[in-house]
PDB file of C-alpha atoms and ligand atoms in Angstrom:
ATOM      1  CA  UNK N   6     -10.391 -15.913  -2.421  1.00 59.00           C
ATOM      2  CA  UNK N   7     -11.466 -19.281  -0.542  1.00 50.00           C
ATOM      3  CA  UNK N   8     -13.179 -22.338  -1.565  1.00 50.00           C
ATOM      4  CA  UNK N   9     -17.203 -21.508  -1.148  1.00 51.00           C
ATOM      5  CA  UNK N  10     -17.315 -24.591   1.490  1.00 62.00           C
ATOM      6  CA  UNK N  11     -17.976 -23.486   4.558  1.00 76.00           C
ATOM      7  CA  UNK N  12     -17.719 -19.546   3.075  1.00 82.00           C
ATOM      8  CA  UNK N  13     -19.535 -17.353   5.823  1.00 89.00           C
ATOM      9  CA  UNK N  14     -22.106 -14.928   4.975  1.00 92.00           C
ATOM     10  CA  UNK N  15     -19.662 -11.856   4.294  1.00 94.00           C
ATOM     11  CA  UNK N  16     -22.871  -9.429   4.303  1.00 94.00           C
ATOM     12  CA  UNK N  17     -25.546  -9.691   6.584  1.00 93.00           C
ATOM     13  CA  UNK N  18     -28.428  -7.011   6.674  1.00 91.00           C
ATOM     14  CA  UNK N  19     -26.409  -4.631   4.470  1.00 90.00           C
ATOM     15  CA  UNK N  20     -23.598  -4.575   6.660  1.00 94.00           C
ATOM     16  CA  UNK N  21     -20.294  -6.240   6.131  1.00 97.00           C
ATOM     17  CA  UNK N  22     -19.003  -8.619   9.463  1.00 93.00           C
ATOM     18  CA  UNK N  23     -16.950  -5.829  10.850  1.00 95.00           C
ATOM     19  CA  UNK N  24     -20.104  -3.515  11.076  1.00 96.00           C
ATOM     20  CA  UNK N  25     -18.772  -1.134   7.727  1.00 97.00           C
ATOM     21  CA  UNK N  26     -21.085  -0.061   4.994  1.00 97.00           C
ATOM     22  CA  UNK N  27     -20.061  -1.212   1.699  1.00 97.00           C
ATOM     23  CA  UNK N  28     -17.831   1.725   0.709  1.00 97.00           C
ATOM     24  CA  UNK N  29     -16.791   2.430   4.287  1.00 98.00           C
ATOM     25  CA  UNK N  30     -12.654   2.447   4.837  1.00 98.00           C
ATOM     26  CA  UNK N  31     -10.914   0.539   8.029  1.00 98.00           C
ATOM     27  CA  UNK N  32      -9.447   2.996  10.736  1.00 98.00           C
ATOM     28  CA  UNK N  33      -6.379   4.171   9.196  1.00 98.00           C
ATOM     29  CA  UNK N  34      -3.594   6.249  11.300  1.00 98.00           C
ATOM     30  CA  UNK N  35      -0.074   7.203   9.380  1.00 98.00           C
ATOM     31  CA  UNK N  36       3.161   8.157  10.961  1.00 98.00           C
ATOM     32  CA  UNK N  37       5.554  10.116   9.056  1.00 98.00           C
ATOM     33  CA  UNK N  38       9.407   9.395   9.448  1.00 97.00           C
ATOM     34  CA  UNK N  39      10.573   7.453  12.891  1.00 95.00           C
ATOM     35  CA  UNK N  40      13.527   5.367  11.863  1.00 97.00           C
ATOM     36  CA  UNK N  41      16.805   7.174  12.483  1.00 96.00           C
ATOM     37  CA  UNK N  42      19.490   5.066   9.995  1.00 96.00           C
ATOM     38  CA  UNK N  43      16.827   5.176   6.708  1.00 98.00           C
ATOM     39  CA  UNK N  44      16.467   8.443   4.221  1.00 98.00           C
ATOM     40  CA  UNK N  45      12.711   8.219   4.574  1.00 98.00           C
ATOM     41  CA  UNK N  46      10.203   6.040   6.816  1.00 98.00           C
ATOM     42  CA  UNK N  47       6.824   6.092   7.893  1.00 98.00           C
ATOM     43  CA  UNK N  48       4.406   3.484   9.800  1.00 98.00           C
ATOM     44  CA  UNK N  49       0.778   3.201   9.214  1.00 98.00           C
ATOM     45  CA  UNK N  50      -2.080   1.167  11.231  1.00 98.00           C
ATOM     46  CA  UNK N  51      -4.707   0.381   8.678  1.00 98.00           C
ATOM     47  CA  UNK N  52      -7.603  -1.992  10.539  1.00 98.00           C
ATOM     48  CA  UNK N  53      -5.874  -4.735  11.791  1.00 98.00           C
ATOM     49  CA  UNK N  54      -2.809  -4.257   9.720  1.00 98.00           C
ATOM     50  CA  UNK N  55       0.374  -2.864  10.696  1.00 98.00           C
ATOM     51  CA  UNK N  56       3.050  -1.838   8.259  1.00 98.00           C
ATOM     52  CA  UNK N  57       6.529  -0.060   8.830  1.00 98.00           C
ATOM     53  CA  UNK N  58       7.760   1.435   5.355  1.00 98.00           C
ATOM     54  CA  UNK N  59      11.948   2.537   5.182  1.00 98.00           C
ATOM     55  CA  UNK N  60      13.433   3.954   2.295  1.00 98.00           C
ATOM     56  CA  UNK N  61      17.185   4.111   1.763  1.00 98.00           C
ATOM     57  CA  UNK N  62      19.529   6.161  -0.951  1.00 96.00           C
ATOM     58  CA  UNK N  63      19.780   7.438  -3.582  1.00 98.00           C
ATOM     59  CA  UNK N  64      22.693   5.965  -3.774  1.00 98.00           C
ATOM     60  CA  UNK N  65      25.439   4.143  -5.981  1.00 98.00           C
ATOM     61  CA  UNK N  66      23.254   1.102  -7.465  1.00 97.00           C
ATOM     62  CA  UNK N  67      25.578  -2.342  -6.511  1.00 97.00           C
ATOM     63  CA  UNK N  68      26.022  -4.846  -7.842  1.00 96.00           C
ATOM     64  CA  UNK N  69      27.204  -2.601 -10.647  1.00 96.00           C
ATOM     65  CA  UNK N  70      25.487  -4.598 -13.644  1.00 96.00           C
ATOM     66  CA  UNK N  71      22.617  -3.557 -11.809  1.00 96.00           C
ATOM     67  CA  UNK N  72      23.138   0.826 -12.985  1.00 97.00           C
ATOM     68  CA  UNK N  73      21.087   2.170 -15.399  1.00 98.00           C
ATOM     69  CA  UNK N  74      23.612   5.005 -16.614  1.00 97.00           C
ATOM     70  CA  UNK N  75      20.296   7.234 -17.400  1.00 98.00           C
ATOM     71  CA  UNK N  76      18.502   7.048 -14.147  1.00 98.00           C
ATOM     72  CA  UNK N  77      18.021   5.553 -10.357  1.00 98.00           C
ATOM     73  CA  UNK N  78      16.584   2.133 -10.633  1.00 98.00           C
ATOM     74  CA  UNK N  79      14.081   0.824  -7.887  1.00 98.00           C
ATOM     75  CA  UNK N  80      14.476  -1.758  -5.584  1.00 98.00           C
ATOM     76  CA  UNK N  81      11.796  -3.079  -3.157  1.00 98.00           C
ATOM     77  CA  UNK N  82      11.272  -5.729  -0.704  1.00 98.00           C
ATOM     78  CA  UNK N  83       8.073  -6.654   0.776  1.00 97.00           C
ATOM     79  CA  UNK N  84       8.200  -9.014   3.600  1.00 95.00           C
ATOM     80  CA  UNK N  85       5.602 -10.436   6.489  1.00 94.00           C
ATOM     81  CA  UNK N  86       7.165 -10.664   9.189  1.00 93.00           C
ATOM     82  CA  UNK N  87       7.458 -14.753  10.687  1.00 90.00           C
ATOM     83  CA  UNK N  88       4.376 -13.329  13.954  1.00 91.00           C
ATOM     84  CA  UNK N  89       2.270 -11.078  11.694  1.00 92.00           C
ATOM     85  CA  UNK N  90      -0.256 -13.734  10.711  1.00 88.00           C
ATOM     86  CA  UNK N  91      -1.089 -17.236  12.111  1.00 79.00           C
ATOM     87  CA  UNK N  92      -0.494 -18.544   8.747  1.00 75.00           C
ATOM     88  CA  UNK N  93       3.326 -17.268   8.430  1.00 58.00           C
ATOM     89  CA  UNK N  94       5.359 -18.784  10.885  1.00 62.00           C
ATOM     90  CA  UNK N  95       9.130 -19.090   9.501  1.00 65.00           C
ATOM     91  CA  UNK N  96      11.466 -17.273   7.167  1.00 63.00           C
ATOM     92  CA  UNK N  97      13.669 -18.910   4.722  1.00 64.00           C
ATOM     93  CA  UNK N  98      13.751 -15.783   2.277  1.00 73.00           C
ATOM     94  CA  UNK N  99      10.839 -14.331   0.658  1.00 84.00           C
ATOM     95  CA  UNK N 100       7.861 -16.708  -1.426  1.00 91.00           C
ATOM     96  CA  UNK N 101       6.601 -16.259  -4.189  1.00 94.00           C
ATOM     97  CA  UNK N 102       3.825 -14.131  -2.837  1.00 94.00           C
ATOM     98  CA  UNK N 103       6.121 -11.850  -1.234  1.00 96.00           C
ATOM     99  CA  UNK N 104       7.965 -11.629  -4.306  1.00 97.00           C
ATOM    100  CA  UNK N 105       5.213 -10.639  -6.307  1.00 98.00           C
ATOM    101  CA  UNK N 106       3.792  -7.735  -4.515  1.00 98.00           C
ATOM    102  CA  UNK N 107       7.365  -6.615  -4.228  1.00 98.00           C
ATOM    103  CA  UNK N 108       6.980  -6.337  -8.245  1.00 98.00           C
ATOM    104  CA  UNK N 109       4.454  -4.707  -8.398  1.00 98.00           C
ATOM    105  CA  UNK N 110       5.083  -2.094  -5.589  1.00 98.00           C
ATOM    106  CA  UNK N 111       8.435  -1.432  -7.430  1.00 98.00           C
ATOM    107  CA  UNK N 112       6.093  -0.932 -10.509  1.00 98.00           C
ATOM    108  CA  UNK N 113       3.968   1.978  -8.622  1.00 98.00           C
ATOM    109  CA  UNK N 114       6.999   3.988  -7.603  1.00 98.00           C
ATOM    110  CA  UNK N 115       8.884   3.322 -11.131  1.00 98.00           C
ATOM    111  CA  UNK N 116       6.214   5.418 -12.611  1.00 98.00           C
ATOM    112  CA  UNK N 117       6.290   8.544  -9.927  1.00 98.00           C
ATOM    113  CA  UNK N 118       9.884   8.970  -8.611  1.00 98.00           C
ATOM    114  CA  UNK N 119      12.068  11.571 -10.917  1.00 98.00           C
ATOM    115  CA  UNK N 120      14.525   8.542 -11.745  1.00 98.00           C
ATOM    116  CA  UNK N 121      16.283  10.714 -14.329  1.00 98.00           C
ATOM    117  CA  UNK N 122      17.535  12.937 -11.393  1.00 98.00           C
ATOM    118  CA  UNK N 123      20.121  10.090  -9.807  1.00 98.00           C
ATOM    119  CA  UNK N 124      21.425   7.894 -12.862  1.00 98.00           C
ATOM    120  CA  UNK N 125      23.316   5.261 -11.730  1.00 98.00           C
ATOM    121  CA  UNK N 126      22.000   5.186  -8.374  1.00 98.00           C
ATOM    122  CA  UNK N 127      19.481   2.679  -6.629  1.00 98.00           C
ATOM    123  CA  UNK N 128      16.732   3.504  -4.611  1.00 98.00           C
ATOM    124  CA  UNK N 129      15.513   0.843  -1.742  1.00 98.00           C
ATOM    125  CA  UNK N 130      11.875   0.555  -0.358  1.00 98.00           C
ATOM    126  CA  UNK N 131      11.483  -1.561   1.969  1.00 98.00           C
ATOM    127  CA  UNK N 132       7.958  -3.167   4.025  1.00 98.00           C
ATOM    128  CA  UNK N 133       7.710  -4.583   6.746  1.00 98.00           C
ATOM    129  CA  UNK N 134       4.547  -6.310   7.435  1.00 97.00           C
ATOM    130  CA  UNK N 135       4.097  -6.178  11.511  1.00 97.00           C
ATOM    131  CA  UNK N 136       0.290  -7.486  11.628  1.00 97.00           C
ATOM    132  CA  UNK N 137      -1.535  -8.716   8.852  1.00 96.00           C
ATOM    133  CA  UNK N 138      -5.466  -8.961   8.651  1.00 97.00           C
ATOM    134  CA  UNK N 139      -5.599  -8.562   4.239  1.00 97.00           C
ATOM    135  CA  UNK N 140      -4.841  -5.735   1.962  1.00 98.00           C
ATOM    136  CA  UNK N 141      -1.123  -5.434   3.223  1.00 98.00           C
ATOM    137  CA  UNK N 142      -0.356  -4.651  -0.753  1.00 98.00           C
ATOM    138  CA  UNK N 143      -2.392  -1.195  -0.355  1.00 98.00           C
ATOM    139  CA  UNK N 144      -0.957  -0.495   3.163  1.00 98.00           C
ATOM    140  CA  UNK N 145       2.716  -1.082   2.020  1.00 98.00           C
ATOM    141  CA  UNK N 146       2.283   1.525  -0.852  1.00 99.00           C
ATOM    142  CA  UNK N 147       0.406   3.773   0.792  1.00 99.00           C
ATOM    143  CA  UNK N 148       2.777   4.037   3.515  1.00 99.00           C
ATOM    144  CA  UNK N 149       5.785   3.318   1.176  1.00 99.00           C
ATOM    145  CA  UNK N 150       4.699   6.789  -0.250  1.00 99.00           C
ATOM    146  CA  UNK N 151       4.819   8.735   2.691  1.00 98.00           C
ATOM    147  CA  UNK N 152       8.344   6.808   3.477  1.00 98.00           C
ATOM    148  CA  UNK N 153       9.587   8.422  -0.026  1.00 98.00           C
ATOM    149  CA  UNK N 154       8.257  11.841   0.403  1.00 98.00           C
ATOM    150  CA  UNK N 155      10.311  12.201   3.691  1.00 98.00           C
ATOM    151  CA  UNK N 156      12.923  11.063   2.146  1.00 98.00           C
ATOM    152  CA  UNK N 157      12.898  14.108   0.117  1.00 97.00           C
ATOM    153  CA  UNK N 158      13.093  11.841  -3.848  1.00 98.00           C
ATOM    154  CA  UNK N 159      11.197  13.972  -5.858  1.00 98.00           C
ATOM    155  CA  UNK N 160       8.270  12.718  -6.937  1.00 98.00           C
ATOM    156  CA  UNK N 161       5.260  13.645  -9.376  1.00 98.00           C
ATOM    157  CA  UNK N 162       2.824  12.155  -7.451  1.00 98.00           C
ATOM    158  CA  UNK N 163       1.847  10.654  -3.596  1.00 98.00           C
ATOM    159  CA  UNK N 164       0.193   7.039  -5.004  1.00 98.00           C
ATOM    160  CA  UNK N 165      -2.437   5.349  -2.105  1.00 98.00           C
ATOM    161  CA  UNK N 166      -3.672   1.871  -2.609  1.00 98.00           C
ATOM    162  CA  UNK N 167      -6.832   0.465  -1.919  1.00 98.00           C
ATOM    163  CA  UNK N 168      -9.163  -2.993  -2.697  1.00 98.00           C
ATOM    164  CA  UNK N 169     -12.435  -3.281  -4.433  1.00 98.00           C
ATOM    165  CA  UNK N 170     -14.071  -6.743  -3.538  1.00 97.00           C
ATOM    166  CA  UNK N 171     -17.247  -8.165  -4.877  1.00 97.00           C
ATOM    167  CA  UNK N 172     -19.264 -10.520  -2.472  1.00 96.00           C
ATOM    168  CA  UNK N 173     -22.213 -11.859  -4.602  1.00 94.00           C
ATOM    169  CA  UNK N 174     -23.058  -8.729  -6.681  1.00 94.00           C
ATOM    170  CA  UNK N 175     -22.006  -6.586  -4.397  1.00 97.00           C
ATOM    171  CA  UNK N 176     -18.619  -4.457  -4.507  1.00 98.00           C
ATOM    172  CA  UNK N 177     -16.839  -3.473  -1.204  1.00 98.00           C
ATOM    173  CA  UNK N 178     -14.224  -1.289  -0.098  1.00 98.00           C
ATOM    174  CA  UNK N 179     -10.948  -2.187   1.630  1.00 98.00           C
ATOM    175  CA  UNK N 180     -11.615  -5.840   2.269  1.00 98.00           C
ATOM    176  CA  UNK N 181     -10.102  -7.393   5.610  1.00 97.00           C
ATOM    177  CA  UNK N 182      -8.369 -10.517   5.524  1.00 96.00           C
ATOM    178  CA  UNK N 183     -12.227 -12.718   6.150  1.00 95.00           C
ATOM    179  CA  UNK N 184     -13.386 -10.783   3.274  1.00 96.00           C
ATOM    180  CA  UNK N 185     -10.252 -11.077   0.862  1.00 95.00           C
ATOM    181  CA  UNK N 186     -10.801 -15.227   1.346  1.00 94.00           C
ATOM    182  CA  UNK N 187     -14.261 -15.325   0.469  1.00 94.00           C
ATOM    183  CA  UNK N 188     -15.121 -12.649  -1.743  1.00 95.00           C
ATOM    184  CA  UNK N 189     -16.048 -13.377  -5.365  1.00 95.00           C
ATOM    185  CA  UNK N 190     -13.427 -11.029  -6.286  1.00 97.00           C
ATOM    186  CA  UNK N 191     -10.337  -8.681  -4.980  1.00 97.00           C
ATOM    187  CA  UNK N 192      -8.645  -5.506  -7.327  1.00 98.00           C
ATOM    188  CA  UNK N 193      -6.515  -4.133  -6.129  1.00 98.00           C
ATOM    189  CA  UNK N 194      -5.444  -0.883  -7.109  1.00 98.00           C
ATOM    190  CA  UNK N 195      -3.155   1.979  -6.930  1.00 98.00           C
ATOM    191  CA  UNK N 196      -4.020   5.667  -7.560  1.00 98.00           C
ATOM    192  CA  UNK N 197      -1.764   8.759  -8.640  1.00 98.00           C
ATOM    193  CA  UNK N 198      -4.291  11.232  -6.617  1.00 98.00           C
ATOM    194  CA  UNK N 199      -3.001  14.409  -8.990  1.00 97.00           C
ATOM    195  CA  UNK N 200      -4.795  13.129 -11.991  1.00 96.00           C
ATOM    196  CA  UNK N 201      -6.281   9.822 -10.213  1.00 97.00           C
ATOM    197  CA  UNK N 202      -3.682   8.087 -12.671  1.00 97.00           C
ATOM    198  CA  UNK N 203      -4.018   4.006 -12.154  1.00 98.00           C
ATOM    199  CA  UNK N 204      -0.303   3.024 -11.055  1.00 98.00           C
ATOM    200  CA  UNK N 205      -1.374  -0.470 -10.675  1.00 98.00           C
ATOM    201  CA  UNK N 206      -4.657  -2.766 -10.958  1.00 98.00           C
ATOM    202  CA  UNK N 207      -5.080  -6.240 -10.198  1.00 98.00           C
ATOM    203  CA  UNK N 208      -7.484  -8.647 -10.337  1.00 96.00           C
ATOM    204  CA  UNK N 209      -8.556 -11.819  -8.170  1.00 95.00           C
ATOM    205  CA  UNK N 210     -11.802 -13.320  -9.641  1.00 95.00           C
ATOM    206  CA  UNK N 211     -13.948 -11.773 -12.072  1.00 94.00           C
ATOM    207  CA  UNK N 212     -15.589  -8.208 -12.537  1.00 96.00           C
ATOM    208  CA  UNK N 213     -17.795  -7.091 -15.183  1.00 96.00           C
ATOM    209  CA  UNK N 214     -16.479  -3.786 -17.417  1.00 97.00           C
ATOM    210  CA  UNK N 215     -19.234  -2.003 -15.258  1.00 97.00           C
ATOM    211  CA  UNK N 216     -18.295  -3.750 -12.203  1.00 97.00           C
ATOM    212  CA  UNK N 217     -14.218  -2.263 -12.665  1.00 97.00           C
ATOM    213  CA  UNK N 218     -15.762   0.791 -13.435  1.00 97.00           C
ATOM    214  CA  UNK N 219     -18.004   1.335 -10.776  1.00 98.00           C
ATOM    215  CA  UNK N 220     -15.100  -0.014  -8.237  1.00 98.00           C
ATOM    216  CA  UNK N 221     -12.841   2.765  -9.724  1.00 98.00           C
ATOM    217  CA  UNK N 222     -15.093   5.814  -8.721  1.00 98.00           C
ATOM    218  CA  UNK N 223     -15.883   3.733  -5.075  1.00 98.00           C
ATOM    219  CA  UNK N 224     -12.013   3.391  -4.667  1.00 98.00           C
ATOM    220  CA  UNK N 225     -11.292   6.957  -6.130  1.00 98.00           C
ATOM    221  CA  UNK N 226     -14.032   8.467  -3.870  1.00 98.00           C
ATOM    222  CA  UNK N 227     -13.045   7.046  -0.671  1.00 98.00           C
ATOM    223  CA  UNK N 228      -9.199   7.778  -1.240  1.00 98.00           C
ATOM    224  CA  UNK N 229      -9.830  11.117  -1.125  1.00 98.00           C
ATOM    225  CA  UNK N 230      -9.176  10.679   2.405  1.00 98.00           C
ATOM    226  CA  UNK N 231      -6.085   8.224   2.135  1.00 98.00           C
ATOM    227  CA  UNK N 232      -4.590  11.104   0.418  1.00 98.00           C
ATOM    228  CA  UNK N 233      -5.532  13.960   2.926  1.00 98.00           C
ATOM    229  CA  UNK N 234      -4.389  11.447   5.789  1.00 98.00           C
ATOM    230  CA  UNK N 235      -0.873  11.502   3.853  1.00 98.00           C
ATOM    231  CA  UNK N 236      -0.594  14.246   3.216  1.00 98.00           C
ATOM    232  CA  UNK N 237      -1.151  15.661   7.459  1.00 98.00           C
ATOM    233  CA  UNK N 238       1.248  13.018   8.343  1.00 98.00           C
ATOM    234  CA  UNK N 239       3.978  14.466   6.450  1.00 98.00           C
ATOM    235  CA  UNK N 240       2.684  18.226   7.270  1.00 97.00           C
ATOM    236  CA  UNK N 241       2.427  16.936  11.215  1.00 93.00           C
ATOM    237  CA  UNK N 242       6.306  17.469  12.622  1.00 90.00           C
ATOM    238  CA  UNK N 243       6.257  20.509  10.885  1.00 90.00           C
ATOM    239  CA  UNK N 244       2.920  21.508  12.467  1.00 89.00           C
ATOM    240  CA  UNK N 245       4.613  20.533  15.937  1.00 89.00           C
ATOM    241  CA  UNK N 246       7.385  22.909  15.485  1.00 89.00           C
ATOM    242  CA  UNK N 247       5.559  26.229  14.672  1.00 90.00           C
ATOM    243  CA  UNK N 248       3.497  25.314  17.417  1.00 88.00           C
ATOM    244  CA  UNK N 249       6.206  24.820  20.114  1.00 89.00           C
ATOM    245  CA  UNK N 250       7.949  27.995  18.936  1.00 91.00           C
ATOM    246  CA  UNK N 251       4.513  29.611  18.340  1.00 86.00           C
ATOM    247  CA  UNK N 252       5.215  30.707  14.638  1.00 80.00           C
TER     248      UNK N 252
HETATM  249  O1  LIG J  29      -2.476  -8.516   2.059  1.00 52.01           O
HETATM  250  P1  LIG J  29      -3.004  -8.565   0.668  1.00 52.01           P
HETATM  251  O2  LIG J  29      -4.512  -8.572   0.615  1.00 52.01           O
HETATM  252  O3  LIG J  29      -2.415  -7.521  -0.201  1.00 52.01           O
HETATM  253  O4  LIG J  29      -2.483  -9.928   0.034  1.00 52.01           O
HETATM  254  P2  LIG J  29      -3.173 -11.364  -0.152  1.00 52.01           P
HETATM  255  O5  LIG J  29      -2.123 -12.228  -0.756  1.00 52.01           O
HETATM  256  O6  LIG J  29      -4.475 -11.225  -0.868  1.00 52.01           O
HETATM  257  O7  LIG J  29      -3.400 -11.890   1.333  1.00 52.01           O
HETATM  258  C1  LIG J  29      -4.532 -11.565   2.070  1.00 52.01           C
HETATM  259  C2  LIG J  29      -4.258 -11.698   3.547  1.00 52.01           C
HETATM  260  O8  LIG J  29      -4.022 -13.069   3.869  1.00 52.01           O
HETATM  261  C3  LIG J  29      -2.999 -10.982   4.028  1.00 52.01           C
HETATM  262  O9  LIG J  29      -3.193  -9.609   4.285  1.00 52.01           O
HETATM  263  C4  LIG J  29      -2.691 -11.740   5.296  1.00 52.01           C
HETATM  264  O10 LIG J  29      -3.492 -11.288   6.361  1.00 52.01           O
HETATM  265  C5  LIG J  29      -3.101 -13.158   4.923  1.00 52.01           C
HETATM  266  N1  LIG J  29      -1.933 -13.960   4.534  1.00 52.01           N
HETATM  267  C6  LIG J  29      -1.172 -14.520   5.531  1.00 52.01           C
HETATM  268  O11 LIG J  29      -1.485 -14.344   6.696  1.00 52.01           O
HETATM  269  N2  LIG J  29      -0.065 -15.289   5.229  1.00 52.01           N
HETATM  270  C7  LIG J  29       0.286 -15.479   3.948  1.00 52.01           C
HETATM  271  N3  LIG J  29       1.339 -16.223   3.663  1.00 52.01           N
HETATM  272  C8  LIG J  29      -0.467 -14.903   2.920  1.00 52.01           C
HETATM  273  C9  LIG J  29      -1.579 -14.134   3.243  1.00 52.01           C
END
């Protein structure tokens, strides 16, 4: 969220700056697998943003202080990379920023992934933030899923991410990056589509208990098709197969 000086009109005759109704999703496009040396990857375009997801092990957790004897633990790294925005130019390891969403995606897949299945191994998720125009966090975990689930880790549920935004009294879908700085508000939240469990939720600004509510069924609604979109990128090189051998 930005100052309000100089704060554009976000919504102008009940249309957000990017011509989308209030509950309307960016373009989205997901790629399953695609990078040869990693267990699991995927890529996803979602609006303007452009995220590359890779997912390496199970495998013997090192440093070895770092085992849990019972089950895999999680490691993730979320990073921009230096040309994705014009506001991230160098590198010098990640901020605090970068270390935080990393957190908190680590949190989402913690609560899916059959850890019990690979005890004392490790587990690495890695994001790679190509373009950024707001709401990387939701990209990175929705494609971070899809990265898992061709790795073949066992999971009990495919999690997608999404924002809820409030300009004025108004709540909005999937805010870009304009929309992110000057809203009243950002949540950001993650959703377990099997039982539309909450795997995360966040909270720029204020919302009223109605306002979180009503932003729930909005994100819950329109993730219906964040799901189905995951889901046909992981079906699609199988699709391609029985199609070229006509089975
Ligand atoms: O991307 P997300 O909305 O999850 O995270 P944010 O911290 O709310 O950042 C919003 C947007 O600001 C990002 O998506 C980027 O486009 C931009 N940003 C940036 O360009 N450079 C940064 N160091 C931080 C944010």
């Amino acid at each position: 969220m930005g100052s309000s000086t100089n704060k554009p009109e976000l919504i102008v005759n009940g249309k957000r700056l990017d011509g989308r109704g209030f509950a309307d999703l960016r373009p989205m496009k997901i790629i399953a697998g695609g990078l040869k040396n990693a267990a699991g990857s995927a890529y996803m375009e979602w609006g303007n943003n452009k995220v590359l997801a890779a997912v390496y092990g199970p495998k013997e957790a090192l440093p070895k202080h770092t085992q849990d004897p019972d089950k895999a633990v999680i490691k993730c790294k979320y990073s921009m990379a230096p040309f994705s925005s014009l506001e991230e130019h160098n590198r010098s390891g990640p901020n605090r920023r970068a270390i935080e969403i990393s957190k908190v995606t680590r949190e989402v897949f913690e609560k899916v992934i059959l850890r019990e299945d690979f005890p004392g191994s490790e587990i690495d998720i890695f994001i790679e933030v190509l373009q950024s125009d707001g709401g990387t966090r939701a990209a990175g975990i929705t494609t971070a899923a899809v990265a898992l689930a061709t790795s073949g880790i066992p999971m009990t549920d495919l999690p997608y991410a999404i924002s809820v935004g409030k300009v004025g009294d108004t709540l909005i879908l999937d805010l870009n990056k304009a929309e992110d700085n000057y809203s009243d508000a950002d949540m950001p939240i993650a959703i377990g589509p099997r039982n539309n469990d909450i795997l995360l939720l966040q909270m720029d600004g204020s919302l009223t208990k109605e306002q979180i509510s009503e932003g729930l069924t909005m994100a819950k609604k329109a993730g219906e098709s964040v799901a189905r979109l995951q889901r046909e990128a992981l079906k699609a090189p199988y699709e391609r197969i029985l199609e070229k051998y006509k089975i």
